């Protein structure tokens, strides 16, 4: 009993902000941001993700454990552009950690560090499906944006933890140099895709298309976030035949029936794109994510 | 725009690789290699400088874009609500921090029993309660951040009651703090008491057409809510553990079992003969001092049992006065559990299975002319939901409630009751649902009153739609 009480006391002290906080406690909404924060923060930070890389970040549930993590955080990294709008506000409200509220130095919305595609300037209606008015939030899938994300995180860490600024700067330089070296290699490997028409499942792979120069001509979803209908699928069969589409790219968490139907009708090959760090068990770093994406394309065979 | 430096680096490498074989000597080769390394290094540094410049410029471009967008928006006559919105919700009206939402909750159904009995079986304020159609509620929610210190929310509900009259009620209007230290959060205003799981939910959030009759009987037809204030503390325990302590007014329509006037109608109906006495006296018990307020407390704990299973477990208590005597009190005790399974890789949140159970006990100190009685009412419900494919949820709920001293006070709020409710719900999107539910009721109050009904079979159809913002989903 006494041992239990002691353990409880230690746990309480350990959880109390300030006492055990030598390293910057980073909580990211996605595994990609957590991985980049780890690369830039090294041993000066502890970075965890609220969601799993195998999950669709639109539809995370605001679990009690998330609230507990955000309560302790020094820095919250979010993808922003309304990606987490379904659950993050509830977590932030319950977590009552003023340091990480929007507008404070402990809250970094990375959508402000990149240029978003498809920002809507005209009227937006729910009749258009699940549209993000601020722009498409899947920007981490362009490796060039990885450099901007890393630079923004490093800058924020320098501000929050000036004593370790030199470390953040040098790790940022190393991370950037590594990406710079790999990007041309990935581009080479995906060169056969350049200019090719491709079908995507959801409007989430536009940044990948822009990074590697292929064209997404239509989506399996008739409207973003709306389940495919028979009529839309038969329309897609025609599009695939007319445009000579060879590949259908999709995240692992979507249903496969529609893809199987389209493959059966047209021979289009489904390519399951690991969309985030952790989407496959061995994808543990941000550069590793693009290695895995390139490998997924390679598995699909001849890209032309 | 960031491709420039790559191209230069690639060009440099190509030029160097062409030049290298042409120069023969080993020393020369070493020198050249070193020169190449230096050049590469310089190139990288230059690139870093360029990148910083580009980023700075991008920042300025964005700032200019934002300003010109704002100017353009101001110049055109675009409806302001189109500025920003999303599936779940944020309407930013003219840049104001204000989320607005309207939710309509319509039900229709038919029962084997007449309206007179059906309305007693379905006694909650937002239950469908008669054969035919009913607009259960039309809820208007405004919420947002007041300033760096407070968030606020106000909810108004319109409904068409069983008599066909339109009724407007203030459901909630409260503010919560944003920046208290040590995991503290205060809330003040009119709000649903944080007692158990069901009590804080608005009618359209229920996973069933109706409120569980157990909650209706023990926490009141309109939920337990009242003006007041509460402080909640997220403890530093290594798991989610929250303690909430509150104080609220104990009088009004929505504090059933305390100083509510509905007590006499529903809980201690005439027959005991005592309240005639009280009416002669003419003075109802009022809030005179701090001891006459309604106090409540809740301890809620949350755990992840695995990557796919999470759970909440809570206990709640409340104490406040009732008006049978100057010193008579009412106590409420409740416990609740919620477990949800959801695979990590899910499609729009499906599939999932959730189990929820809640038990509530009320002790009502009845102090009458003929003697004192402690009226005990108790009940529990348990419900399971299975989201078996995207957009589709099957549900099953069972409720049971009973009370002591039924020879003294009886009726639809005190008899032994059971209800089994299977249902199925289709969510065309996050913003609408269509639900079909069957209720099987077992009850005694009609026979006790000389009637001959002791079971009821009822079919309900429900349609809910919501415009504008709705709050992010809690667990």
XYZ file of C-alpha atoms in Angstrom:
779
model
C 0.000 0.000 0.000
C 2.747 2.390 0.996
C 4.611 1.591 -2.179
C 1.471 2.273 -4.168
C 1.035 5.644 -2.482
C 4.651 6.527 -3.178
C 4.208 5.562 -6.804
C 1.076 7.668 -6.962
C 2.882 10.672 -5.457
C 5.714 10.304 -7.963
C 3.238 10.017 -10.795
C 1.497 13.170 -9.594
C 4.774 15.072 -9.319
C 5.897 13.751 -12.692
C 2.708 14.943 -14.307
C 2.885 18.390 -12.741
C 3.980 20.890 -15.366
C 7.355 22.419 -14.735
C 8.896 19.849 -12.431
C 9.933 17.197 -14.913
C 9.948 19.407 -17.990
C 13.541 19.691 -19.081
C 12.705 18.811 -22.672
C 10.125 20.635 -24.766
C 6.942 18.563 -24.666
C 5.525 18.598 -28.197
C 2.115 17.214 -29.091
C 1.331 17.038 -32.807
C -2.042 16.250 -34.324
C -0.478 13.965 -36.922
C 2.466 11.595 -37.103
C 4.057 13.577 -39.944
C 4.364 16.721 -37.860
C 5.588 14.683 -34.887
C 8.250 13.018 -37.065
C 9.507 16.348 -38.413
C 9.503 17.805 -34.879
C 11.597 14.854 -33.703
C 14.039 15.342 -36.564
C 14.427 19.034 -35.823
C 14.176 18.807 -32.029
C 16.410 15.787 -31.491
C 17.076 15.079 -27.837
C 15.833 18.504 -26.773
C 12.200 17.581 -27.346
C 9.709 14.794 -26.768
C 7.205 14.688 -29.620
C 4.096 12.514 -29.773
C 1.194 12.416 -32.201
C -2.433 12.440 -31.107
C -3.514 10.328 -34.066
C -2.110 7.192 -35.624
C -0.621 7.343 -39.098
C -2.983 4.550 -40.079
C -6.026 6.678 -39.242
C -7.843 9.311 -41.250
C -7.055 12.549 -39.381
C -10.408 14.068 -40.421
C -12.273 11.606 -38.258
C -10.252 11.145 -35.093
C -12.232 10.765 -31.879
C -11.450 13.202 -29.056
C -10.237 10.518 -26.663
C -9.613 11.281 -22.978
C -5.951 10.316 -23.391
C -5.561 13.097 -25.978
C -6.896 15.624 -23.478
C -4.335 14.454 -20.933
C -1.495 14.812 -23.466
C -2.489 18.294 -24.563
C -2.789 19.325 -20.905
C 0.949 18.700 -20.458
C 2.155 20.057 -23.804
C 4.502 23.015 -24.227
C 3.926 23.119 -27.978
C 0.955 21.928 -30.024
C 1.544 21.394 -33.753
C -1.548 21.269 -35.947
C -1.992 20.746 -39.678
C -4.700 23.411 -39.667
C -6.800 24.425 -42.670
C -9.746 22.800 -40.841
C -8.320 19.266 -41.067
C -8.790 18.685 -37.331
C -11.894 20.853 -36.940
C -14.041 17.856 -35.995
C -12.119 16.979 -32.853
C -9.264 19.321 -31.906
C -11.458 22.170 -30.584
C -13.151 19.722 -28.187
C -9.753 18.454 -27.006
C -8.387 21.974 -26.556
C -11.468 23.051 -24.622
C -11.245 20.112 -22.258
C -7.457 20.230 -21.905
C -7.462 23.765 -20.417
C -3.813 24.397 -21.226
C -3.589 28.119 -21.994
C -0.031 27.740 -23.365
C -1.214 25.869 -26.454
C -4.379 27.797 -27.332
C -4.520 29.366 -30.813
C -2.626 32.617 -30.873
C -0.224 31.649 -28.078
C 3.420 30.835 -28.704
C 2.737 27.197 -27.810
C 0.337 26.738 -30.716
C 1.758 26.340 -34.202
C -0.643 25.877 -37.117
C 1.649 24.680 -39.910
C -0.818 25.621 -42.650
C 0.486 29.162 -42.109
C 3.983 28.019 -43.107
C 3.068 26.754 -46.569
C 1.086 27.937 -49.563
C -2.200 26.047 -49.632
C -3.710 24.854 -52.892
C -7.384 25.113 -53.829
C -8.313 27.873 -51.398
C -11.924 28.752 -52.169
C -12.554 32.330 -53.038
C -16.178 32.000 -54.134
C -19.132 30.842 -52.081
C -18.711 27.485 -50.330
C -21.714 25.258 -49.694
C -22.077 21.919 -47.959
C -23.747 20.831 -51.167
C -20.130 20.639 -52.410
C -19.359 17.942 -49.823
C -16.588 18.192 -47.283
C -14.826 21.273 -48.615
C -12.079 23.050 -46.733
C -12.544 26.711 -47.575
C -9.076 27.739 -46.389
C -7.438 25.383 -48.871
C -6.512 21.737 -49.200
C -4.939 20.623 -45.892
C -2.947 17.614 -47.166
C 0.132 19.736 -47.876
C 2.644 17.500 -46.074
C 2.494 15.200 -49.125
C 4.712 17.595 -51.077
C 8.250 16.981 -49.794
C 9.176 20.586 -50.643
C 6.628 21.628 -48.014
C 8.454 19.381 -45.541
C 11.301 21.902 -45.594
C 8.937 24.775 -44.845
C 7.248 22.819 -42.041
C 10.614 21.970 -40.506
C 11.817 25.569 -40.747
C 8.657 26.832 -39.018
C 8.944 24.252 -36.237
C 12.646 25.040 -35.732
C 11.927 28.761 -35.563
C 9.225 28.174 -32.954
C 11.457 25.870 -30.919
C 14.242 28.475 -30.965
C 11.763 30.941 -29.534
C 10.414 28.613 -26.847
C 13.779 27.131 -25.914
C 16.494 29.678 -26.819
C 19.179 27.799 -24.887
C 19.131 25.020 -27.448
C 18.749 27.260 -30.489
C 22.045 26.144 -32.040
C 20.936 22.520 -31.920
C 17.613 23.301 -33.608
C 19.385 25.242 -36.334
C 21.930 22.564 -37.074
C 19.352 19.751 -37.087
C 17.140 21.830 -39.386
C 20.100 22.267 -41.750
C 20.765 18.524 -41.718
C 17.072 17.682 -42.249
C 16.817 20.131 -45.140
C 20.032 18.924 -46.737
C 18.828 15.342 -46.501
C 15.506 16.201 -48.172
C 17.296 18.222 -50.856
C 19.379 15.222 -51.685
C 16.463 12.823 -51.794
C 13.900 14.891 -53.698
C 15.683 14.574 -57.078
C 16.070 10.842 -56.481
C 12.337 10.415 -55.806
C 11.571 12.534 -58.854
C 13.813 10.378 -60.997
C 12.103 7.242 -59.819
C 8.644 8.667 -60.472
C 9.679 10.355 -63.728
C 7.571 7.939 -65.822
C 4.490 9.295 -64.025
C 5.093 12.870 -65.129
C 2.197 14.214 -67.155
C 0.153 11.007 -66.774
C -3.561 11.167 -65.850
C -4.400 9.465 -62.559
C -7.593 8.917 -60.514
C -7.511 9.590 -56.749
C -9.977 8.401 -54.130
C -10.264 11.657 -52.169
C -9.125 15.206 -52.911
C -6.120 14.615 -50.677
C -3.291 13.816 -53.068
C -3.072 17.064 -55.031
C 0.204 18.035 -53.385
C 1.736 14.698 -54.264
C 0.593 15.207 -57.863
C 2.150 18.643 -57.961
C 5.430 17.438 -56.464
C 5.817 14.622 -58.983
C 4.094 16.148 -61.985
C 1.186 13.816 -62.615
C -2.385 14.923 -63.185
C -5.395 13.913 -61.061
C -8.289 13.894 -63.506
C -11.101 12.791 -61.149
C -11.876 11.299 -57.752
C -13.687 8.129 -56.732
C -15.703 10.239 -54.317
C -18.309 12.234 -56.257
C -17.831 15.108 -53.797
C -15.140 15.363 -51.129
C -16.104 13.185 -48.154
C -19.173 11.746 -49.889
C -19.258 7.976 -50.479
C -19.072 6.903 -54.139
C -22.337 6.184 -55.909
C -22.988 3.679 -58.692
C -23.720 6.487 -61.150
C -20.449 8.252 -60.360
C -18.468 5.011 -60.660
C -19.897 4.275 -64.095
C -18.990 7.830 -65.097
C -15.461 7.120 -63.894
C -15.278 3.998 -66.053
C -15.828 6.240 -69.074
C -13.273 8.820 -67.861
C -10.657 6.133 -67.269
C -11.161 4.708 -70.781
C -11.268 8.115 -72.509
C -8.198 9.513 -70.791
C -6.188 6.280 -70.728
C -5.871 6.349 -66.940
C -3.668 3.537 -65.642
C -3.501 4.205 -61.900
C -5.976 4.811 -59.074
C -4.216 6.216 -56.008
C -5.809 6.043 -52.563
C -5.067 6.040 -48.847
C -5.143 2.697 -47.021
C -8.128 3.577 -44.834
C -10.666 3.905 -47.657
C -12.903 1.057 -48.727
C -11.492 -1.072 -51.563
C -14.738 -2.205 -53.207
C -14.966 0.815 -55.530
C -11.349 0.394 -56.602
C -11.879 -3.329 -57.187
C -14.969 -2.535 -59.292
C -13.064 -0.009 -61.405
C -10.110 -2.376 -61.781
C -12.442 -5.123 -62.912
C -14.148 -2.883 -65.476
C -11.154 -1.000 -66.845
C -7.940 -2.630 -65.669
C -6.941 0.523 -63.758
C -4.402 -0.466 -61.081
C -5.096 0.629 -57.492
C -2.009 1.989 -55.707
C -2.353 2.213 -51.941
C -0.441 5.320 -50.901
C 0.871 5.374 -47.330
C -0.253 8.960 -46.712
C 1.445 9.524 -43.369
C 4.322 8.422 -41.216
C 3.089 5.261 -39.499
C 0.594 4.362 -42.240
C 2.798 1.301 -42.690
C 4.680 -0.070 -39.675
C 8.161 0.592 -41.104
C 7.525 4.199 -42.147
C 9.009 6.053 -39.204
C 10.450 9.285 -40.613
C 9.285 11.990 -42.991
C 11.814 11.117 -45.719
C 10.923 7.460 -45.111
C 7.332 8.346 -46.003
C 8.329 9.310 -49.555
C 10.554 6.252 -49.881
C 7.445 4.222 -49.065
C 5.265 6.176 -51.501
C 7.829 5.670 -54.280
C 7.967 1.979 -53.387
C 4.167 1.747 -53.553
C 4.229 3.162 -57.087
C 7.062 0.847 -58.023
C 5.032 -2.139 -56.854
C 2.265 -1.164 -59.252
C 4.672 -2.014 -62.067
C 5.179 -0.077 -65.250
C 3.993 3.454 -64.564
C 3.612 4.487 -68.177
C 9.697 28.401 -56.943
C 12.003 26.379 -54.711
C 13.162 24.308 -57.678
C 15.833 26.834 -58.732
C 18.549 25.852 -56.286
C 18.088 22.140 -57.116
C 18.522 22.773 -60.742
C 21.721 24.694 -60.098
C 23.053 21.967 -57.826
C 22.223 19.290 -60.387
C 23.854 21.314 -63.146
C 26.985 21.752 -61.038
C 27.170 18.035 -60.395
C 26.752 17.241 -64.076
C 29.435 19.740 -65.125
C 31.807 18.397 -62.488
C 31.239 14.779 -63.502
C 31.951 15.632 -67.124
C 35.140 17.480 -66.227
C 36.467 14.931 -63.737
C 37.571 12.060 -66.043
C 39.303 14.536 -68.361
C 41.830 15.579 -65.715
C 44.227 12.729 -65.061
C 46.549 13.002 -62.031
C 45.578 11.637 -58.628
C 46.622 14.853 -56.834
C 44.703 16.909 -59.273
C 41.717 14.647 -58.729
C 41.959 15.117 -54.970
C 42.184 18.884 -55.364
C 39.256 18.932 -57.687
C 37.217 16.809 -55.329
C 37.959 19.198 -52.530
C 37.084 22.173 -54.708
C 33.874 20.470 -55.636
C 33.053 19.859 -51.962
C 33.754 23.513 -51.183
C 31.608 24.605 -54.103
C 28.824 22.317 -52.955
C 29.087 23.685 -49.451
C 28.956 27.248 -50.731
C 26.049 26.390 -52.911
C 24.189 24.967 -49.930
C 24.868 28.041 -47.877
C 23.704 30.244 -50.696
C 20.662 28.086 -51.032
C 19.924 28.456 -47.344
C 20.194 32.197 -47.698
C 17.939 32.105 -50.744
C 15.490 29.881 -48.959
C 15.280 32.277 -46.069
C 14.774 35.125 -48.488
C 12.134 33.176 -50.369
C 10.365 32.309 -47.144
C 10.444 35.917 -46.015
C 9.059 36.983 -49.387
C 6.390 34.288 -49.245
C 5.362 35.573 -45.857
C 5.076 39.069 -47.241
C 3.155 37.861 -50.288
C 0.724 36.036 -48.018
C 0.314 39.094 -45.848
C -0.384 41.217 -48.912
C -2.774 38.572 -50.247
C -4.609 38.490 -46.963
C -4.902 42.244 -46.929
C -6.101 42.415 -50.514
C -8.519 39.520 -49.943
C -9.883 41.300 -46.931
C -10.194 44.467 -48.970
C -11.868 42.569 -51.804
C -14.278 40.897 -49.399
C -15.097 44.238 -47.872
C -15.622 45.730 -51.305
C -17.954 43.077 -52.691
C -21.413 42.407 -51.352
C -20.754 38.715 -50.730
C -22.846 37.302 -47.913
C -20.458 37.319 -44.961
C -21.346 33.782 -43.864
C -19.557 32.515 -46.972
C -16.229 33.690 -45.684
C -15.310 30.406 -44.087
C -17.096 27.221 -43.323
C -16.635 23.539 -43.174
C -18.472 20.299 -42.695
C -18.381 20.545 -38.920
C -18.419 23.952 -38.663
C -16.915 27.258 -38.290
C -18.779 30.122 -39.777
C -16.609 33.117 -39.315
C -19.006 35.958 -39.871
C -17.249 39.023 -41.179
C -14.158 37.816 -39.322
C -16.071 37.679 -36.037
C -15.437 34.753 -33.768
C -19.024 33.526 -33.778
C -20.276 30.077 -34.713
C -23.967 29.818 -35.456
C -25.978 26.661 -35.863
C -29.585 25.575 -36.218
C -30.657 21.995 -35.610
C -34.160 20.690 -36.268
C -35.323 17.476 -34.654
C -38.569 16.068 -36.057
C -40.238 12.805 -35.061
C -43.317 10.891 -36.105
C -44.792 7.673 -34.838
C -47.658 5.525 -33.776
C -48.330 3.482 -30.663
C -50.600 0.688 -29.483
C -51.709 2.940 -26.618
C -53.665 6.222 -26.787
C -52.020 9.628 -26.468
C -53.039 9.898 -22.796
C -50.785 6.968 -21.888
C -48.150 7.587 -24.547
C -47.503 11.100 -23.215
C -46.791 9.629 -19.778
C -44.466 6.988 -21.174
C -42.628 9.645 -23.174
C -42.497 12.308 -20.469
C -39.268 14.099 -21.371
C -39.658 17.594 -22.711
C -38.041 16.683 -26.040
C -39.486 13.184 -26.369
C -41.883 12.453 -29.188
C -45.045 12.040 -27.107
C -48.072 11.592 -29.330
C -49.327 9.630 -32.292
C -48.480 11.584 -35.422
C -45.787 14.156 -35.985
C -43.909 16.280 -33.486
C -41.230 18.935 -33.850
C -39.214 17.917 -30.796
C -36.908 20.864 -30.928
C -35.486 23.541 -33.144
C -32.260 24.484 -31.488
C -30.317 27.696 -32.079
C -26.719 27.633 -30.933
C -24.331 30.550 -30.889
C -20.827 29.972 -29.596
C -17.389 31.434 -29.817
C -14.457 32.896 -28.004
C -15.317 36.081 -26.139
C -11.771 37.288 -25.577
C -8.504 35.683 -24.492
C -10.159 34.797 -21.193
C -13.577 33.310 -21.972
C -15.418 31.002 -24.345
C -19.196 31.266 -24.400
C -22.195 29.393 -25.729
C -25.912 30.073 -25.792
C -28.616 27.615 -26.823
C -32.265 28.444 -27.394
C -34.801 25.745 -28.189
C -38.156 26.186 -29.845
C -40.627 23.341 -29.844
C -44.226 22.584 -30.661
C -45.642 20.901 -27.589
C -48.310 18.199 -27.428
C -51.062 20.850 -27.452
C -49.676 22.376 -30.639
C -48.380 25.498 -28.924
C -44.991 26.911 -29.812
C -42.759 27.069 -26.785
C -39.447 28.890 -26.482
C -36.962 27.995 -23.807
C -33.465 28.961 -22.869
C -31.576 25.687 -22.709
C -28.111 26.905 -21.855
C -26.170 30.168 -21.735
C -22.787 29.993 -20.117
C -19.157 31.046 -20.337
C -16.081 28.983 -19.521
C -12.606 30.238 -18.711
C -9.702 29.704 -21.123
C -6.634 30.539 -19.146
C -6.844 29.407 -15.524
C -3.656 27.721 -14.291
C -3.183 24.276 -12.659
C -5.739 22.566 -14.892
C -8.621 24.564 -13.512
C -11.607 25.672 -15.544
C -14.581 27.668 -14.296
C -18.011 27.878 -15.883
C -20.863 30.195 -14.996
C -24.362 30.715 -16.348
C -27.327 28.511 -17.097
C -26.127 25.021 -17.926
C -26.846 21.313 -17.705
C -25.433 19.993 -14.438
C -22.466 17.756 -15.114
C -24.151 14.726 -13.606
C -23.584 11.453 -15.445
C -23.342 11.145 -19.198
C -26.829 11.641 -20.576
C -27.732 14.796 -18.672
C -25.431 17.168 -20.529
C -26.554 16.023 -23.984
C -29.010 18.021 -26.064
C -31.926 16.130 -27.579
C -30.420 15.801 -31.057
C -27.241 14.235 -29.628
C -29.090 11.255 -28.166
C -28.414 8.039 -30.024
C -32.133 7.252 -29.670
C -35.335 9.048 -30.637
C -36.156 9.683 -26.991
C -34.356 10.321 -23.737
C -33.987 7.233 -21.566
C -37.014 7.281 -19.246
C -34.608 6.510 -16.386
C -32.981 9.920 -16.860
C -36.424 11.520 -17.270
C -37.659 10.086 -13.966
C -34.544 10.739 -11.925
C -33.077 13.931 -13.413
C -36.286 15.485 -14.684
C -38.272 15.788 -17.909
C -36.055 18.625 -19.093
C -32.755 17.500 -17.632
C -31.117 18.850 -14.504
C -30.063 22.398 -15.311
C -30.118 25.713 -13.538
C -28.178 28.969 -13.257
C -25.000 28.587 -11.243
C -21.255 28.174 -11.397
C -18.827 25.309 -11.255
C -15.113 24.733 -11.024
C -13.481 21.760 -12.649
C -9.966 20.484 -12.159
C -7.989 18.281 -14.507
C -5.822 16.469 -11.974
C -2.125 15.824 -12.619
C -2.699 12.057 -12.395
C -1.045 10.257 -15.306
C -4.435 9.450 -16.870
C -7.393 11.711 -17.652
C -9.026 12.444 -14.324
C -11.316 15.401 -13.841
C -13.094 16.590 -10.707
C -15.997 19.018 -11.059
C -17.725 20.788 -8.183
C -20.661 23.107 -8.751
C -23.385 25.100 -7.123
C -26.640 26.045 -8.828
C -30.066 27.398 -7.969
C -32.297 24.700 -6.552
C -35.567 26.256 -7.697
C -37.224 26.599 -11.078
C -38.712 24.285 -13.667
C -35.589 22.321 -14.406
C -34.373 21.070 -11.016
C -36.765 18.151 -10.674
C -36.692 16.560 -7.211
C -35.369 19.717 -5.560
C -37.434 22.929 -5.300
C -39.173 22.226 -8.601
C -42.914 22.754 -8.758
C -43.205 19.646 -10.904
C -42.444 17.492 -7.829
C -46.037 17.678 -6.665
C -47.402 16.855 -10.041
C -45.110 13.950 -10.843
C -43.228 12.696 -7.807
C -45.553 13.231 -4.830
C -48.945 13.599 -6.496
C -51.980 14.549 -4.406
C -53.360 11.720 -2.332
C -51.058 11.973 0.618
C -53.163 14.984 1.634
C -50.136 16.868 2.858
C -49.786 19.522 0.282
C -53.233 20.994 0.921
C -51.774 21.827 4.265
C -48.836 23.470 2.538
C -51.047 25.437 0.204
C -52.952 26.807 3.187
C -49.677 27.875 4.638
C -49.039 29.492 1.263
C -45.301 29.823 1.557
C -43.203 27.567 -0.549
C -39.691 26.889 0.550
C -37.318 29.374 -1.022
C -33.586 29.764 -1.257
C -32.721 31.580 1.983
C -29.039 30.833 2.408
C -26.113 28.936 0.929
C -27.471 25.726 2.399
C -30.548 25.945 0.178
C -28.616 25.773 -3.094
C -28.060 22.714 -5.239
C -24.534 21.304 -4.901
C -23.119 18.775 -7.302
C -19.849 16.961 -7.843
C -18.504 14.640 -10.498
C -15.345 12.615 -10.854
C -14.661 11.476 -14.399
C -11.757 9.254 -15.411
C -10.676 8.267 -18.898
C -8.316 5.563 -20.089
C -7.122 4.029 -23.320
C -7.291 0.297 -22.741
C -5.519 -0.267 -26.078
C -5.022 1.546 -29.365
C -8.584 0.694 -30.305
C -10.496 0.661 -27.005
C -11.052 3.720 -24.820
C -13.197 4.120 -21.781
C -14.704 6.739 -19.484
C -15.905 5.984 -15.994
C -17.568 8.509 -13.723
C -19.390 8.982 -10.454
C -21.657 11.910 -9.698
C -23.520 13.228 -6.688
C -25.869 16.086 -5.935
C -27.563 17.433 -2.844
C -30.167 20.150 -2.487
C -33.356 21.081 -0.639
C -36.893 19.931 -1.390
C -39.958 21.848 -0.272
C -41.779 19.294 1.854
C -40.107 20.848 4.889
C -37.639 23.568 5.799
C -34.969 20.959 6.460
C -35.851 18.296 3.909
C -33.148 17.415 1.399
C -32.901 15.446 -1.805
C -29.815 13.420 -2.728
C -28.771 12.088 -6.106
C -26.077 9.535 -6.711
C -25.028 8.249 -10.089
C -22.366 6.224 -11.818
C -21.688 5.838 -15.498
C -19.397 3.983 -17.833
C -18.717 4.344 -21.538
C -16.504 2.090 -23.629
C -15.789 2.525 -27.312
C -14.001 0.308 -29.761
C -12.842 1.701 -33.072
C -10.167 0.213 -35.302
C -7.200 2.516 -35.950
C -7.694 2.372 -39.688
C -11.327 3.339 -39.957
C -13.411 4.834 -42.721
C -15.098 8.091 -41.646
C -15.144 6.807 -38.047
C -16.702 3.441 -38.976
C -16.927 0.683 -37.887
C -17.253 1.129 -34.147
C -18.954 -0.411 -31.143
C -19.823 1.564 -28.034
C -21.346 0.499 -24.752
C -22.808 2.915 -22.263
C -24.479 2.307 -18.906
C -25.660 4.647 -16.235
C -27.304 4.014 -12.872
C -28.969 6.707 -10.763
C -30.412 6.673 -7.231
C -32.448 9.481 -5.720
C -33.420 9.834 -2.090
C -36.182 12.334 -1.473
C -36.715 13.190 2.189
C -40.473 13.523 2.392
C -41.498 15.347 5.540
C -45.298 15.261 5.887
C -47.954 15.721 8.532
C -48.455 11.991 8.909
C -44.816 11.168 9.247
C -41.491 11.116 7.485
C -40.662 8.936 4.528
C -37.467 8.667 2.564
C -38.647 8.123 -0.971
C -36.090 6.159 -2.933
C -36.240 6.061 -6.700
C -33.654 4.256 -8.753
C -32.991 2.997 -12.206
C -30.403 2.205 -14.817
C -30.147 2.046 -18.554
C -27.612 0.384 -20.748
C -27.155 0.918 -24.455
C -25.012 -0.486 -27.213
C -24.305 1.114 -30.570
C -22.759 -0.647 -33.523
C -21.614 1.421 -36.490
C -21.533 -1.505 -38.895
C -20.760 0.383 -42.114
C -20.044 4.014 -42.939
C -23.114 6.067 -42.125
C -25.075 3.216 -40.535
C -25.538 2.602 -36.807
C -27.626 -0.068 -35.088
C -28.573 0.572 -31.469
C -30.164 -1.292 -28.587
C -31.126 0.237 -25.248
C -32.656 -1.291 -22.156
C -33.904 0.700 -19.173
C -35.331 -0.277 -15.825
C -36.604 1.872 -12.954
C -38.452 1.278 -9.716
C -39.142 3.018 -6.408
C -40.026 2.259 -2.799
C -43.175 3.342 -0.916
C -45.326 2.885 -4.006
C -48.375 2.475 -1.780
C -47.837 6.081 -0.697
C -47.041 7.725 -4.004
C -47.476 6.102 -7.367
C -47.830 7.062 -11.004
C -45.761 7.112 -14.174
C -42.741 8.521 -12.326
C -42.714 5.902 -9.567
C -44.081 2.600 -10.908
C -41.906 -0.318 -11.922
C -41.006 0.277 -15.551
C -38.949 -1.364 -18.278
C -38.293 -0.406 -21.859
C -36.440 -2.116 -24.675
C -35.561 0.051 -27.684
C -33.845 -1.316 -30.787
C -33.156 1.223 -33.518
C -31.264 1.846 -36.719
C -29.856 5.166 -37.892
C -28.626 6.318 -41.261
C -26.379 9.379 -41.424
C -26.396 10.668 -45.029
C -23.697 13.090 -43.791
C -22.467 14.506 -40.520
C -25.274 17.042 -40.732
C -28.368 14.922 -41.088
C -29.776 11.647 -39.838
C -32.825 9.451 -40.306
C -33.682 7.005 -37.533
C -36.201 4.223 -37.068
C -36.889 3.000 -33.535
C -39.170 0.492 -31.859
C -40.060 0.856 -28.167
C -41.499 -1.943 -26.072
C -42.707 -0.629 -22.703
C -43.784 -2.544 -19.603
C -45.503 -0.407 -16.948
C -47.905 -0.530 -13.992
C -49.233 2.999 -13.676
C -52.279 2.544 -15.884
C -53.483 -0.573 -14.052
C -52.726 1.129 -10.729
C -55.021 3.938 -11.858
C -57.788 1.494 -12.847
C -56.911 1.142 -16.534
C -56.022 -2.084 -18.318
C -52.847 -1.298 -20.266
C -49.557 -2.703 -19.029
C -47.524 -2.841 -22.237
C -47.076 -0.558 -25.200
C -45.564 -1.044 -28.641
C -44.479 2.092 -30.429
C -42.690 2.833 -33.686
C -40.898 6.157 -34.105
C -39.211 7.735 -37.104
C -36.877 10.665 -36.546
C -35.285 13.152 -38.914
C -32.604 15.583 -37.766
C -30.840 18.196 -39.868
C -28.410 20.827 -38.907
C -27.289 24.039 -40.571
C -24.147 25.934 -39.791
C -21.776 25.162 -36.993
C -22.023 22.286 -34.650
C -19.561 21.681 -31.894
C -16.612 19.341 -32.382
C -17.311 15.851 -31.088
C -16.341 15.019 -27.539
C -15.591 11.435 -26.501
